[in-house]
mmCIF file of C-alpha atoms in Angstrom:
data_model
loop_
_atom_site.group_PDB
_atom_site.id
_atom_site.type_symbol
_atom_site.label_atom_id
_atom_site.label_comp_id
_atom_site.label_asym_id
_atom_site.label_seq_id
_atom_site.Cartn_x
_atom_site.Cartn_y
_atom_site.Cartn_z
ATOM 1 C CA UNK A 1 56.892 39.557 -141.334
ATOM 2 C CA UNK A 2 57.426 37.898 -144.685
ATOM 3 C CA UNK A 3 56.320 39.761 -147.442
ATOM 4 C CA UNK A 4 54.634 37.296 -149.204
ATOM 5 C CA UNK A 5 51.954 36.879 -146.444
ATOM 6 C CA UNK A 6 49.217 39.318 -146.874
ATOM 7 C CA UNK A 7 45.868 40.477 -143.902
ATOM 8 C CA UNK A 8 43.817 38.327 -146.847
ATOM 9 C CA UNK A 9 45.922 35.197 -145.590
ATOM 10 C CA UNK A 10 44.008 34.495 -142.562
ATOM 11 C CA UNK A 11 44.361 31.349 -142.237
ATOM 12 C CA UNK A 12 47.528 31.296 -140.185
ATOM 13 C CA UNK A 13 45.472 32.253 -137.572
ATOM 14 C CA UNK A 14 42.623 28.471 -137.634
ATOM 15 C CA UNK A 15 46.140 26.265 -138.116
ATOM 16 C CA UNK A 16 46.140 23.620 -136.453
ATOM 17 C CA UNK A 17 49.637 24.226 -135.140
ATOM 18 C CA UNK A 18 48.955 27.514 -133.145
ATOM 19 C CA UNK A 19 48.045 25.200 -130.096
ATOM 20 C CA UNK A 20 51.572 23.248 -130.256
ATOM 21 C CA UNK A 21 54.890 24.789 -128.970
ATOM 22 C CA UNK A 22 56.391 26.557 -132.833
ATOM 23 C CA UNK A 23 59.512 24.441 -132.100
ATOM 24 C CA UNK A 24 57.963 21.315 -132.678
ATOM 25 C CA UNK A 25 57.714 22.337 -136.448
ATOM 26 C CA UNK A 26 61.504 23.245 -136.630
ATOM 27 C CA UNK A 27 63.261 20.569 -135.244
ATOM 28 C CA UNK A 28 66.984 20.598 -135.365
ATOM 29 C CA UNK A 29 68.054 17.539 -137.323
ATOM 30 C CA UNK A 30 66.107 15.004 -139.386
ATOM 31 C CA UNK A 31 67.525 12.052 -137.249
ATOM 32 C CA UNK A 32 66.875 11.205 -133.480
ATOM 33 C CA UNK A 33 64.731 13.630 -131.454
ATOM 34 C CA UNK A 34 64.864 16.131 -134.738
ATOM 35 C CA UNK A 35 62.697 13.362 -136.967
ATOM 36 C CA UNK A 36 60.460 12.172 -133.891
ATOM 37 C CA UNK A 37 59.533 16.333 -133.898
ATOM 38 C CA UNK A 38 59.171 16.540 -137.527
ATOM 39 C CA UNK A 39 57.033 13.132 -138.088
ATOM 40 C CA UNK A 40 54.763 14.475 -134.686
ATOM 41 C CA UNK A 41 54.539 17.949 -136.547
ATOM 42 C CA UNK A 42 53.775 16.266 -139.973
ATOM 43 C CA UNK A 43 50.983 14.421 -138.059
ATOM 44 C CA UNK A 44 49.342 17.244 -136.244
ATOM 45 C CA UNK A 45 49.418 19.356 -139.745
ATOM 46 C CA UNK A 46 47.684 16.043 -141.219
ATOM 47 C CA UNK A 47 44.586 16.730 -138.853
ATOM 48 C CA UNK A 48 44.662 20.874 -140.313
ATOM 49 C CA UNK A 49 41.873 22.550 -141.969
ATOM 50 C CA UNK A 50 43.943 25.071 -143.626
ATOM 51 C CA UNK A 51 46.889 22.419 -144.500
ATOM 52 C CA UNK A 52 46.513 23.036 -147.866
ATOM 53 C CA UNK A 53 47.015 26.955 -147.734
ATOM 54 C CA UNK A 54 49.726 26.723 -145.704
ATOM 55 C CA UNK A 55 51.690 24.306 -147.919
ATOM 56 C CA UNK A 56 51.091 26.759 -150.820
ATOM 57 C CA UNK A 57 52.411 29.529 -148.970
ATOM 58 C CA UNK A 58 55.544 27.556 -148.305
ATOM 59 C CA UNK A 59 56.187 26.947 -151.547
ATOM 60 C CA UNK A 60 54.979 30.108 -152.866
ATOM 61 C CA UNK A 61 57.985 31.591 -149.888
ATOM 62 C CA UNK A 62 60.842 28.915 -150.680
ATOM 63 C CA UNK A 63 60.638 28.646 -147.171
ATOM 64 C CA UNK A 64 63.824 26.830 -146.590
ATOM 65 C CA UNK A 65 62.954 25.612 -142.426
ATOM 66 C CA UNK A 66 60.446 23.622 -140.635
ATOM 67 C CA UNK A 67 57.179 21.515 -141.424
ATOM 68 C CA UNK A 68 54.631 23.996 -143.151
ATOM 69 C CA UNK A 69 51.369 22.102 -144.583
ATOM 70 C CA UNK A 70 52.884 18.508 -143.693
ATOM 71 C CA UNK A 71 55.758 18.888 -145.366
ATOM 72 C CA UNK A 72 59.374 19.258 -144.199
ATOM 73 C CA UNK A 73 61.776 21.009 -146.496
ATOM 74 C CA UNK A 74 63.405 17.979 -148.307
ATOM 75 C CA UNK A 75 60.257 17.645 -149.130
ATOM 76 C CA UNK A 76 59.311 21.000 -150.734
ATOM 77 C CA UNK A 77 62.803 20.840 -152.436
ATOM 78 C CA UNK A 78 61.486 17.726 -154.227
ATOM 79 C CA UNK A 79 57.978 19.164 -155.207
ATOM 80 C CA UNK A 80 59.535 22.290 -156.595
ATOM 81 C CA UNK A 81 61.779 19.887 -158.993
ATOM 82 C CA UNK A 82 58.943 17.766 -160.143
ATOM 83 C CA UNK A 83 57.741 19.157 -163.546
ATOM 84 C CA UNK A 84 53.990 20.990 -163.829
ATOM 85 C CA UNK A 85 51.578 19.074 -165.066
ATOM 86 C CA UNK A 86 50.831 20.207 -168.692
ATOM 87 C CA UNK A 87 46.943 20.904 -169.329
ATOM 88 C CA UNK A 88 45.300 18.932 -172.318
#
C-alpha cells in the first residue's frame, strides 16, 4: 500500500471506478486501443463523486501510471509544471 494513503482516505472505496475492470485505467500506450482505454477511463472518472480526491491524491503521490481523477499522467506532469496561483 502506498504510504501516502491513509484509513481517513475513504474515498477509494465510493470511486466510481471500483465497478470497471482496474486495467481500463492503465492502458498500455496512449495510441490505438491504449487511448480508446484511457479516453473511456477519463469518461467514467468524469461521472465520480470523489474525482476530485482522487486527483489530489495523485498528485499529492507523483503517481507516474494510469488515469486517477480524469487525468492521465501527461497530464499530471503538466499540472505539476504550471506555477501556483499567488493569493492577493
Amino acid at each position: 500500500m502506498n504510504r501516502l494513503y491513509h484509513d481517513s482516505e475513504d474515498w477509494v472505496e465510493q470511486g466510481a471506478c471500483r465497478q470497471y475492470d482496474p486495467e481500463l485505467f492503465f492502458p498500455v500506450s496512449t495510441t490505438g486501443p491504449g487511448q480508446n482505454d484511457a479516453e473511456l477511463a477519463k469518461a467514467i472518472c468524469r461521472t465520480c463523486a470523489v474525482r476530485s480526491e482522487c486527483l489530489s491524491w495523485a498528485l499529492r503521490a507523483g503517481e507516474p501510471h494510469g488515469v486517477w481523477g480524469g487525468t492521465t499522467p501527461e497530464d499530471r506532469r503538466y499540472m505539476r509544471r504550471q506555477p501556483l496561483p499567488v493569493a492577493s
